[in-house]
Amino acid sequence: MSDIGPVSGRSIAKIEEEKLPSRTKKEKAAFSWKSLRHSILINRYTYFLFVPVFLQLIIFRYVTLYGLKIAFLEFNAYDNFKSPYVGLENFKIIFNSYYFSQILKNTLIITGMRILIGFPVPVILALLLNEMKKESIKRTCQTFLYLPNFLNWVILYGIFRILFNDSDGVFLRIFNALGLKYSNFTKDPNTIRIWLALSGTWRGMGWGTIIYLAAIAGVDPALYENAVMDGAGKWKQAIHITIPAIFPIIAISLILGMSGILQEDFQQILVFAGGNAALQEKTTVFETWIYGMGLMRGAFSVATALGLFQISIGLLLTLGANWLAGKIGYEVLW
Amino acid sequence: MRLGLRSRIFNMLIYFIIMILSISCIIPVLYIISVSLTGYEAYYTNGPKLIPQDINLKAYNTLLVDGVKFLRALYNTLILTGTGVSLSIFFTTMTGYAMARKRLPGRTIILRIIYISSFFSGGLIPLYLLLRAIGLLNTYWAIILPGVINIGTCLLVKNYFLTTLPVSLEESARLNGAGEITILIKIVIPISMPIVAVIALFAAVGYWNTYASALFFIRSTKKYPIMVVLYDMIERSGMEAIGPRMQKYTSPSAGIKMAALVISILPIMCLYPFLQRHFAKGVMIGAVKG
């Protein structure tokens, strides 16, 4: 589940650039069944070590994959065997639904904004951080910056409430002192989507710099020295050396991010809009709809059909992203 | 090296921007601490301030004495996190270590299967139905098990072992007559302590912050972990959290809500100094080494 663990499946591709070991010519020539058996014998215990992870994968991924079949049934939750096959009926219900276009719009807008606003910030921040020479200040700042990433949305929401409250917030008092009128934009249906993107960016910007900083650190310092000797200022250095050097990582992150466009961090949405009916219209995305329909109202088949739709599009996008990444010359998954 | 004026302004600007952003990350936390310590009347007259006025611990007092459900939720979360972290450490180290064994026949295929599988999933509803069929619904296993081995963390572990366990070490141990178990106990486990710490901290934060999974899979209010109860306190009346002895207020005051928040993030804030040092380094090593 995505709320456990700091690194989602998406960033695996970022982290894992290892070219899996290939055999040298000599080793290839020396292959024989006997040596294979010998290797397996020595390492037999190691295979057992893989059992837990495979169990987890099989049970929670492949079996649930099989469970997707109920998207094509009219699932009877009380007696599984009495579920008649209804083909694409559930899908028709979804696509014809009054809500579908609005929810699709919401999903695309919210994710789009998250990427648009949320993507450049960690990159730029990493570039800026890299320029900081004083280690002590840099490290303190980083410590602060990483903090919101470890706080869950419930906590952050509680904090935002105090800050942005209409009747009693910090910003209210500041605005009043300045003579300006204040309205709580975190609860306004018209601005909630931007707010989701902004707060999401704020939360993740510190942690997001880590990957980019690592990449920047890998750039050959000699390049910078040459540039300085040629009279290039910081700005030119950044544009002509740093950015091209970390471009592969940026591109991969961007592509992976975009391929996740239909599946998003919906915990934030659950928390921000969960109790608030007025916000629901503009913030319901596929996942929250699935939750509402499926777990709260029990329409399992329809909800699963929607999930299947979402997963297939997501898969297509991920495959496409992978192919694109391959074209940049970056071997990602296969 | 003489820095030109433009360079220096540029530099100062960079420091300024970063410091503003960093402070923006910490100020909200300071606010909730402050409000939790502010007296009831002072808060509702003057509003939330960075420095608490009329400091008293009344909010904490009321919460800890009367907040029956809150305390129970705290206890629940402790159990959930404790179990989850232990299992996570055990299985993730196991998997990461296995992934790091370079000479294993079929390793390529196994690794590929694992990576690819992490992109598939049946989705929420099939997972729910599966858990229901197995009978794990409404238990903490429903929260723990689906994510007990996080592939990203496994990668970190794998890279860690690849850098710290040279094959020569193992070979010389074997030459000296050590069996598999001895190698494991005398070599692998001591070396893996740092990465175990990283796994533990990641897992602890993850499980402590459980919200959505609990909403989905837990039915009985007695079993709710702390984030669920917190949300109820903040967003709704919060009667779920505070017991019936609160006759003074109709719903928890801001001070009490903030006290609850502070208590909830206390463990994370305590661990944070340790986290920060190891995490950033660990993730960076994992990312660069690849």
XYZ file of C-alpha atoms in Angstrom:
624
model
C 0.000 0.000 0.000
C 1.363 3.324 -0.906
C 1.125 4.843 2.508
C 3.741 2.555 3.832
C 7.328 3.068 2.917
C 9.036 6.066 1.493
C 9.767 4.759 -1.914
C 6.939 3.771 -4.163
C 7.148 1.384 -7.032
C 7.571 4.317 -9.325
C 10.889 5.377 -8.020
C 12.286 1.884 -8.254
C 13.099 2.605 -11.822
C 14.935 5.699 -10.757
C 16.993 3.885 -8.215
C 17.696 0.744 -10.138
C 19.896 1.544 -13.048
C 22.077 -1.431 -12.587
C 22.878 -3.370 -15.631
C 22.341 -6.888 -14.453
C 25.536 -8.888 -14.637
C 26.223 -10.438 -17.947
C 28.608 -13.249 -18.399
C 31.959 -12.711 -20.003
C 32.847 -14.674 -23.053
C 35.043 -16.948 -21.066
C 32.331 -17.696 -18.567
C 29.833 -18.338 -21.301
C 32.084 -20.868 -22.919
C 32.585 -22.603 -19.630
C 28.894 -23.158 -18.982
C 27.873 -26.685 -18.255
C 25.034 -28.380 -16.528
C 27.403 -29.621 -13.926
C 28.532 -26.178 -12.884
C 24.949 -25.004 -12.873
C 23.934 -27.761 -10.523
C 26.949 -26.984 -8.401
C 25.958 -23.321 -8.137
C 22.414 -24.189 -7.257
C 23.617 -26.592 -4.621
C 25.863 -24.053 -2.930
C 23.191 -21.410 -2.980
C 20.188 -23.530 -2.210
C 19.426 -21.695 0.997
C 19.364 -18.387 -0.773
C 16.374 -19.462 -2.809
C 14.465 -19.914 0.400
C 15.207 -16.347 1.293
C 13.085 -15.265 -1.624
C 10.023 -17.082 -0.378
C 8.506 -14.281 1.705
C 8.673 -11.692 -1.032
C 7.231 -14.085 -3.549
C 4.445 -14.985 -1.171
C 3.632 -11.352 -0.766
C 3.680 -10.779 -4.491
C 1.595 -13.805 -5.279
C -1.036 -13.237 -2.666
C -1.423 -9.517 -2.784
C -0.714 -8.813 -6.407
C -1.410 -11.790 -8.587
C -4.383 -13.130 -6.739
C -5.925 -9.675 -6.623
C -5.243 -9.430 -10.319
C -7.411 -12.503 -10.715
C -10.027 -10.854 -8.555
C -10.403 -8.190 -11.203
C -12.656 -10.581 -13.042
C -15.583 -9.397 -10.979
C -15.526 -6.282 -13.086
C -17.296 -8.418 -15.612
C -19.770 -9.909 -13.219
C -22.638 -8.620 -11.277
C -20.992 -9.503 -8.080
C -23.105 -10.858 -5.313
C -21.165 -10.082 -2.185
C -23.011 -12.553 -0.080
C -22.835 -15.569 -2.268
C -19.924 -15.551 -4.639
C -21.232 -18.328 -6.775
C -24.406 -16.572 -7.673
C -22.718 -13.773 -9.613
C -23.955 -13.716 -13.184
C -21.705 -12.737 -16.022
C -22.695 -9.401 -17.386
C -19.891 -8.554 -19.722
C -19.218 -4.904 -20.247
C -22.341 -3.786 -18.448
C -20.432 -2.329 -15.516
C -18.200 -0.359 -17.797
C -21.186 1.087 -19.570
C -22.623 2.154 -16.259
C -19.424 3.988 -15.480
C -18.899 5.733 -18.748
C -22.480 6.800 -18.988
C -22.509 7.967 -15.454
C -23.320 11.540 -14.740
C -20.170 11.825 -12.714
C -17.647 10.289 -15.018
C -16.599 13.308 -17.023
C -16.343 15.488 -13.954
C -14.216 12.955 -12.165
C -11.995 12.445 -15.166
C -11.582 16.181 -15.397
C -10.743 16.386 -11.716
C -8.204 13.620 -11.938
C -6.439 15.098 -14.907
C -6.428 18.615 -13.534
C -5.232 17.631 -10.108
C -2.495 15.374 -11.360
C -1.568 17.828 -14.057
C -1.165 20.612 -11.540
C 0.778 18.399 -9.215
C 3.254 17.676 -11.946
C 3.377 21.191 -13.298
C 3.969 22.785 -9.937
C 5.434 19.908 -8.051
C 7.966 18.696 -10.500
C 10.270 21.652 -11.111
C 10.484 22.682 -7.474
C 12.677 19.870 -6.131
C 14.950 20.171 -9.136
C 15.438 23.896 -8.740
C 15.780 23.509 -5.025
C 18.462 20.889 -5.528
C 20.340 23.206 -7.835
C 20.132 25.977 -5.261
C 21.156 23.709 -2.436
C 24.126 22.628 -4.411
C 25.336 26.200 -4.487
C 25.332 26.505 -0.744
C 28.869 26.500 0.448
C 28.407 26.671 4.151
C 27.857 23.076 5.214
C 26.387 23.852 8.598
C 23.627 26.070 7.302
C 23.001 23.717 4.436
C 22.551 20.758 6.682
C 20.258 22.561 9.076
C 18.118 23.728 6.201
C 17.955 20.258 4.802
C 16.884 18.879 8.137
C 14.007 21.332 8.174
C 13.119 20.707 4.580
C 12.821 16.958 4.945
C 10.499 17.218 7.900
C 7.057 17.579 6.279
C 7.719 14.469 4.269
C 7.554 12.386 7.407
C 4.400 13.952 8.674
C 1.251 12.402 7.490
C -1.541 14.361 5.786
C -3.750 14.162 8.824
C -1.173 16.006 10.869
C -0.487 18.508 8.138
C -4.176 19.098 7.710
C -4.496 19.830 11.395
C -1.671 22.307 11.103
C -3.161 23.963 8.046
C -6.410 24.367 9.881
C -4.767 26.463 12.520
C -2.918 28.502 9.997
C -5.604 29.099 7.430
C -8.744 29.057 9.453
C -11.447 31.539 8.529
C -12.548 32.380 11.989
C -9.324 32.185 13.816
C -6.278 31.525 11.773
C -2.804 32.875 11.714
C -3.120 34.216 8.223
C -6.452 35.775 9.066
C -4.813 37.893 11.688
C -1.921 38.813 9.483
C -4.196 39.868 6.655
C -6.407 41.828 9.014
C -3.434 43.612 10.437
C -2.446 44.593 6.924
C -5.954 45.759 6.226
C -6.651 43.083 3.661
C -9.628 40.857 3.432
C -8.986 37.198 3.917
C -10.899 34.206 2.715
C -9.884 30.674 3.391
C -8.636 29.473 0.077
C -7.964 26.046 1.397
C -11.654 25.391 1.642
C -12.825 27.141 -1.447
C -13.903 24.722 -4.189
C -12.437 26.980 -6.819
C -8.971 27.039 -5.399
C -8.824 23.693 -3.683
C -7.121 21.981 -6.568
C -4.320 24.478 -6.723
C -4.035 24.206 -2.996
C -3.685 20.443 -3.258
C -0.844 20.858 -5.692
C 0.860 23.590 -3.680
C 0.685 21.794 -0.383
C 1.793 18.579 -1.991
C 4.758 20.336 -3.503
C 5.654 21.955 -0.222
C 5.553 18.639 1.540
C 7.706 16.765 -0.901
C 10.152 19.380 -2.040
C 12.818 18.705 0.517
C 12.880 14.962 0.186
C 12.681 15.220 -3.565
C 15.989 17.026 -3.706
C 17.882 13.978 -2.527
C 17.848 12.147 -5.799
C 18.805 15.221 -7.760
C 21.543 16.183 -5.337
C 22.979 12.720 -5.704
C 22.997 13.118 -9.443
C 24.546 16.556 -9.278
C 27.237 15.234 -7.009
C 28.147 12.796 -9.700
C 29.131 15.463 -12.165
C 32.828 15.678 -12.879
C 34.217 18.751 -11.084
C 36.793 19.218 -13.793
C 34.014 20.404 -16.058
C 33.223 23.185 -13.651
C 36.857 24.179 -13.332
C 37.210 24.464 -17.068
C 34.075 26.540 -17.249
C 35.315 28.945 -14.606
C 38.592 29.311 -16.439
C 36.682 30.144 -19.560
C 34.995 32.894 -17.617
C 31.554 31.394 -17.182
C 29.505 32.701 -14.275
C 27.329 30.562 -12.039
C 24.312 30.960 -14.209
C 26.083 29.781 -17.338
C 27.623 26.932 -15.434
C 24.269 25.768 -14.272
C 22.700 25.879 -17.673
C 25.516 24.380 -19.662
C 26.956 21.824 -17.303
C 24.696 20.843 -14.465
C 21.385 20.612 -16.215
C 22.553 18.615 -19.186
C 24.386 16.279 -16.843
C 21.387 15.463 -14.730
C 18.993 15.596 -17.605
C 18.530 11.804 -17.754
C 17.368 11.683 -14.158
C 15.053 14.628 -14.625
C 13.605 13.070 -17.719
C 13.048 9.723 -16.047
C 11.359 11.340 -13.080
C 9.177 13.432 -15.302
C 8.173 10.530 -17.467
C 7.461 8.299 -14.515
C 5.482 11.064 -12.933
C 3.384 11.539 -15.999
C 2.729 7.877 -16.372
C 1.149 8.006 -12.957
C -1.336 10.546 -14.121
C -4.405 8.533 -13.401
C -3.311 7.180 -10.055
C -2.448 9.656 -7.429
C -1.752 10.299 -3.837
C -5.362 10.209 -2.867
C -4.722 10.163 0.837
C -4.256 13.865 0.595
C -7.623 14.197 -1.073
C -9.296 11.954 1.452
C -7.983 14.111 4.243
C -8.585 17.500 2.697
C -12.011 16.856 1.291
C -13.194 13.920 3.333
C -15.534 15.682 5.648
C -16.467 18.448 3.359
C -19.331 17.922 0.964
C -18.802 21.210 -0.787
C -15.366 20.218 -1.920
C -16.301 16.784 -3.126
C -17.377 17.840 -6.535
C -14.108 19.324 -7.528
C -11.842 16.911 -5.818
C -13.215 13.459 -6.370
C -10.776 11.437 -8.366
C -10.892 7.850 -9.520
C -9.547 6.402 -6.357
C -11.900 8.247 -4.084
C -14.773 7.296 -6.327
C -13.754 3.671 -6.114
C -13.574 3.947 -2.380
C -16.929 5.648 -2.133
C -18.685 3.321 -4.504
C -17.009 0.153 -3.505
C -16.193 0.156 0.137
C -18.726 2.587 1.384
C -21.665 1.712 -0.767
C -20.875 -1.835 -1.669
C -21.082 -1.557 -5.426
C -18.161 -3.897 -5.821
C -18.446 -4.759 -9.470
C -18.734 -1.250 -10.739
C -15.940 -0.064 -8.515
C -13.696 -2.869 -9.691
C -14.514 -2.095 -13.293
C -13.398 1.441 -12.704
C -10.268 0.188 -11.031
C -9.554 -2.072 -13.971
C -9.938 0.834 -16.326
C -7.577 2.902 -14.265
C -5.012 0.157 -13.967
C -4.974 -0.612 -17.667
C -4.489 2.985 -18.652
C -1.807 3.271 -16.002
C -0.082 0.196 -17.341
C -0.148 1.512 -20.871
C 1.291 4.793 -19.729
C 3.983 3.074 -17.708
C 4.973 0.896 -20.637
C 5.016 3.921 -22.858
C 7.102 5.788 -20.324
C 9.517 2.947 -20.132
C 9.881 2.835 -23.873
C 10.442 6.566 -23.943
C 13.031 6.292 -21.235
C 14.752 3.617 -23.240
C 14.949 5.969 -26.160
C 16.798 8.484 -24.058
C 19.374 5.812 -23.613
C 18.450 4.872 -20.115
C 17.767 1.258 -19.469
C 15.045 1.167 -16.919
C 13.165 -2.032 -16.407
C 13.839 -4.343 -19.315
C 39.072 34.557 -5.182
C 37.447 37.897 -5.603
C 33.765 37.548 -6.000
C 32.051 40.087 -8.177
C 29.127 42.011 -6.752
C 26.679 40.221 -8.952
C 27.958 36.864 -7.737
C 27.608 37.916 -4.163
C 24.056 39.117 -4.545
C 23.244 35.904 -6.336
C 24.723 33.960 -3.464
C 22.810 35.849 -0.830
C 19.628 35.408 -2.757
C 20.138 31.675 -2.843
C 20.718 31.485 0.870
C 17.712 33.669 1.478
C 15.339 31.596 -0.620
C 16.464 28.338 0.872
C 16.248 29.622 4.395
C 12.754 30.933 3.861
C 11.648 27.604 2.478
C 13.284 25.703 5.308
C 11.703 27.887 7.923
C 8.348 27.466 6.241
C 8.739 23.769 6.825
C 9.344 24.074 10.519
C 7.133 26.977 11.538
C 3.853 25.053 11.320
C 5.198 22.562 13.832
C 6.231 25.364 16.130
C 2.724 26.777 15.909
C 0.995 23.640 16.995
C 3.356 23.249 19.902
C 2.668 26.787 20.902
C -1.101 26.514 20.661
C -1.087 23.304 22.622
C 0.570 25.127 25.451
C -1.586 28.240 25.345
C -4.312 28.780 27.881
C -7.916 28.446 26.770
C -8.946 32.054 27.201
C -5.718 33.450 25.835
C -6.122 31.450 22.668
C -9.662 32.461 21.949
C -8.956 36.108 22.614
C -5.698 36.544 20.837
C -5.565 33.681 18.427
C -2.703 31.379 17.630
C 0.682 32.887 18.213
C 4.122 31.574 17.695
C 5.069 32.091 21.280
C 2.575 30.673 23.693
C 0.851 32.950 26.173
C -0.436 31.829 29.481
C 1.498 28.623 29.266
C -0.111 25.721 30.937
C -0.373 22.037 30.435
C -4.104 21.922 30.887
C -4.725 20.735 27.379
C -2.380 17.823 27.821
C -3.838 17.091 31.175
C -7.391 16.895 29.920
C -6.390 14.880 26.937
C -4.395 12.322 28.817
C -6.883 11.960 31.623
C -10.175 12.075 29.782
C -9.179 11.190 26.287
C -9.939 7.530 26.594
C -10.344 6.804 22.943
C -7.317 8.829 22.065
C -5.163 6.882 24.434
C -6.509 3.631 23.165
C -5.776 4.679 19.622
C -2.257 5.532 20.693
C -1.875 2.098 22.151
C -3.265 0.522 19.002
C -0.815 2.387 16.871
C 2.061 1.318 19.068
C 1.105 -2.305 18.622
C 0.568 -1.920 14.924
C 3.868 -0.167 14.414
C 5.810 -2.515 16.658
C 4.601 -5.619 14.888
C 4.878 -4.084 11.474
C 8.412 -2.866 11.981
C 9.677 -6.142 13.371
C 8.232 -8.149 10.528
C 9.382 -5.623 8.016
C 12.959 -5.682 9.244
C 13.061 -9.443 9.284
C 11.675 -10.013 5.819
C 13.214 -7.054 4.079
C 16.745 -7.864 5.192
C 16.168 -11.420 4.097
C 15.023 -10.364 0.675
C 17.630 -7.659 0.207
C 20.397 -10.030 1.162
C 19.166 -12.639 -1.250
C 18.999 -10.039 -3.976
C 22.609 -9.131 -3.356
C 24.016 -12.576 -3.965
C 25.678 -12.077 -7.283
C 26.488 -15.651 -8.122
C 23.006 -16.989 -7.785
C 21.775 -18.807 -10.877
C 18.547 -17.331 -12.135
C 19.098 -14.126 -10.226
C 18.418 -12.000 -13.248
C 15.051 -13.559 -13.815
C 14.077 -13.439 -10.200
C 14.965 -9.781 -9.893
C 13.103 -8.939 -13.064
C 9.999 -10.723 -11.851
C 10.117 -8.821 -8.600
C 10.524 -5.429 -10.251
C 7.823 -5.983 -12.791
C 5.403 -7.331 -10.251
C 5.618 -4.185 -8.261
C 3.771 -2.400 -11.027
C 0.828 -4.744 -10.955
C -1.859 -4.870 -8.451
C -5.465 -5.813 -8.413
C -6.570 -2.575 -6.915
C -8.476 -1.704 -3.836
C -11.645 -3.718 -4.193
C -10.090 -7.068 -5.068
C -7.674 -6.558 -2.188
C -10.533 -5.861 0.144
C -12.438 -8.922 -1.016
C -9.354 -11.063 -0.720
C -8.726 -9.921 2.814
C -12.327 -10.570 3.622
C -12.122 -14.053 2.192
C -8.999 -14.848 4.172
C -10.580 -13.426 7.262
C -7.988 -10.749 7.844
C -10.430 -7.922 7.603
C -10.689 -5.771 10.680
C -7.316 -6.902 11.926
C -4.002 -5.171 11.778
C -2.666 -7.848 9.454
C -4.688 -6.244 6.717
C -2.592 -3.150 7.155
C 0.726 -4.817 7.773
C 0.924 -7.697 5.354
C 0.261 -6.186 1.923
C 3.226 -3.894 2.287
C 5.486 -5.642 4.738
C 8.244 -5.939 2.155
C 8.750 -2.676 0.354
C 10.639 -3.216 -2.854
C 12.260 0.188 -2.768
C 13.689 -0.546 0.645
C 14.853 -3.930 -0.592
C 16.831 -2.178 -3.263
C 18.528 -0.051 -0.669
C 19.384 -3.158 1.295
C 20.652 -4.899 -1.789
C 22.944 -2.034 -2.699
C 24.111 -1.833 0.849
C 25.095 -5.470 0.936
C 26.741 -5.226 -2.423
C 29.008 -2.525 -1.132
C 29.739 -3.985 2.256
C 29.938 -7.708 1.715
C 32.748 -8.585 -0.636
C 32.582 -12.122 -1.908
C 36.148 -12.682 -0.748
C 35.042 -12.288 2.833
C 32.515 -15.008 2.487
C 34.882 -17.251 0.578
C 37.583 -17.011 3.186
C 35.040 -17.803 5.848
C 33.972 -20.862 3.988
C 37.573 -21.917 3.504
C 37.983 -21.713 7.230
C 35.190 -24.175 7.597
C 32.253 -21.967 8.473
C 28.832 -23.299 7.589
C 25.951 -21.210 6.232
C 24.474 -20.448 9.624
C 27.783 -19.360 11.099
C 28.394 -17.023 8.225
C 24.995 -15.542 8.717
C 25.341 -14.968 12.411
C 28.940 -13.939 12.676
C 29.314 -11.880 9.546
C 26.085 -10.813 7.922
C 24.068 -9.765 10.931
C 26.651 -7.496 12.560
C 27.403 -5.814 9.255
C 23.771 -5.204 8.495
C 23.002 -3.152 11.588
C 23.101 0.244 9.855
C 20.771 -0.803 7.104
C 18.491 -2.474 9.608
C 18.240 0.883 11.294
C 17.244 2.484 8.022
C 14.610 -0.159 7.339
C 13.279 0.173 10.852
C 12.961 3.903 10.633
C 11.291 3.918 7.232
C 8.869 1.222 8.317
C 8.144 2.899 11.625
C 7.243 6.176 9.988
C 5.142 4.397 7.424
C 3.140 2.341 9.870
C 2.787 5.099 12.396
C 1.257 7.283 9.725
C -1.296 4.748 8.578
C -4.532 6.401 7.688
C -6.144 5.236 4.475
C -5.484 1.558 4.995
C -7.077 1.760 8.386
C -10.113 3.489 6.961
C -10.488 0.832 4.349
C -9.939 -2.294 6.313
C -10.791 -1.667 9.920
C -14.390 -1.602 11.024
C -14.459 -1.511 14.773
C -13.783 1.897 16.224
C -11.908 0.342 19.088
C -9.142 -0.702 16.774
C -8.589 2.585 15.026
C -4.993 3.748 14.923
C -4.167 7.207 15.971
C -4.362 9.035 12.680
C -7.973 8.079 12.192
C -8.951 9.295 15.624
C -6.949 12.468 15.109
C -8.726 13.233 11.900
C -12.011 12.754 13.590
C -10.965 15.186 16.274
C -9.850 17.808 13.841
C -12.473 17.575 11.191
C -15.518 16.502 13.058
C -16.705 16.936 16.566
C -14.090 14.638 17.927
C -16.446 13.038 20.360
C -14.855 9.826 19.307
C -11.665 10.859 20.967
C -12.749 12.521 24.117
C -14.682 10.620 26.658
C -17.990 11.685 28.147
C -16.427 13.549 31.025
C -15.790 16.637 28.921
C -18.616 18.772 30.096
C -16.872 22.060 29.788
C -16.658 22.082 26.019
C -19.005 20.828 23.373
C -16.113 19.873 21.193
C -12.439 19.760 21.959
C -10.842 23.145 22.089
C -8.085 24.075 19.743
C -5.600 23.602 22.533
C -6.657 20.028 23.041
C -6.620 19.288 19.347
C -3.124 20.633 19.108
C -2.036 18.709 22.145
C -3.284 15.591 20.428
C -1.341 16.505 17.318
C 1.814 17.118 19.278
C 1.552 13.812 21.071
C 0.971 12.051 17.787
C 4.063 13.380 16.178
C 6.230 13.047 19.248
C 7.670 9.644 18.335
C 8.488 10.747 14.829
C 10.041 13.967 16.026
C 12.155 12.041 18.496
C 13.354 9.630 15.873
C 13.794 12.341 13.303
C 17.376 13.307 14.106
C 18.435 9.710 13.655
C 16.262 9.242 10.624
C 17.575 12.225 8.859
C 21.184 11.294 9.084
C 20.808 7.738 7.910
C 17.978 8.142 5.452
C 19.406 10.781 3.251
C 22.696 8.973 3.071
C 21.110 5.609 2.541
C 18.836 6.787 -0.208
C 21.653 8.626 -1.858
C 23.898 5.614 -1.842
C 21.118 3.560 -3.254
C 20.416 6.077 -5.962
C 23.936 6.730 -7.095
C 25.281 3.243 -6.958
C 22.219 2.016 -8.757
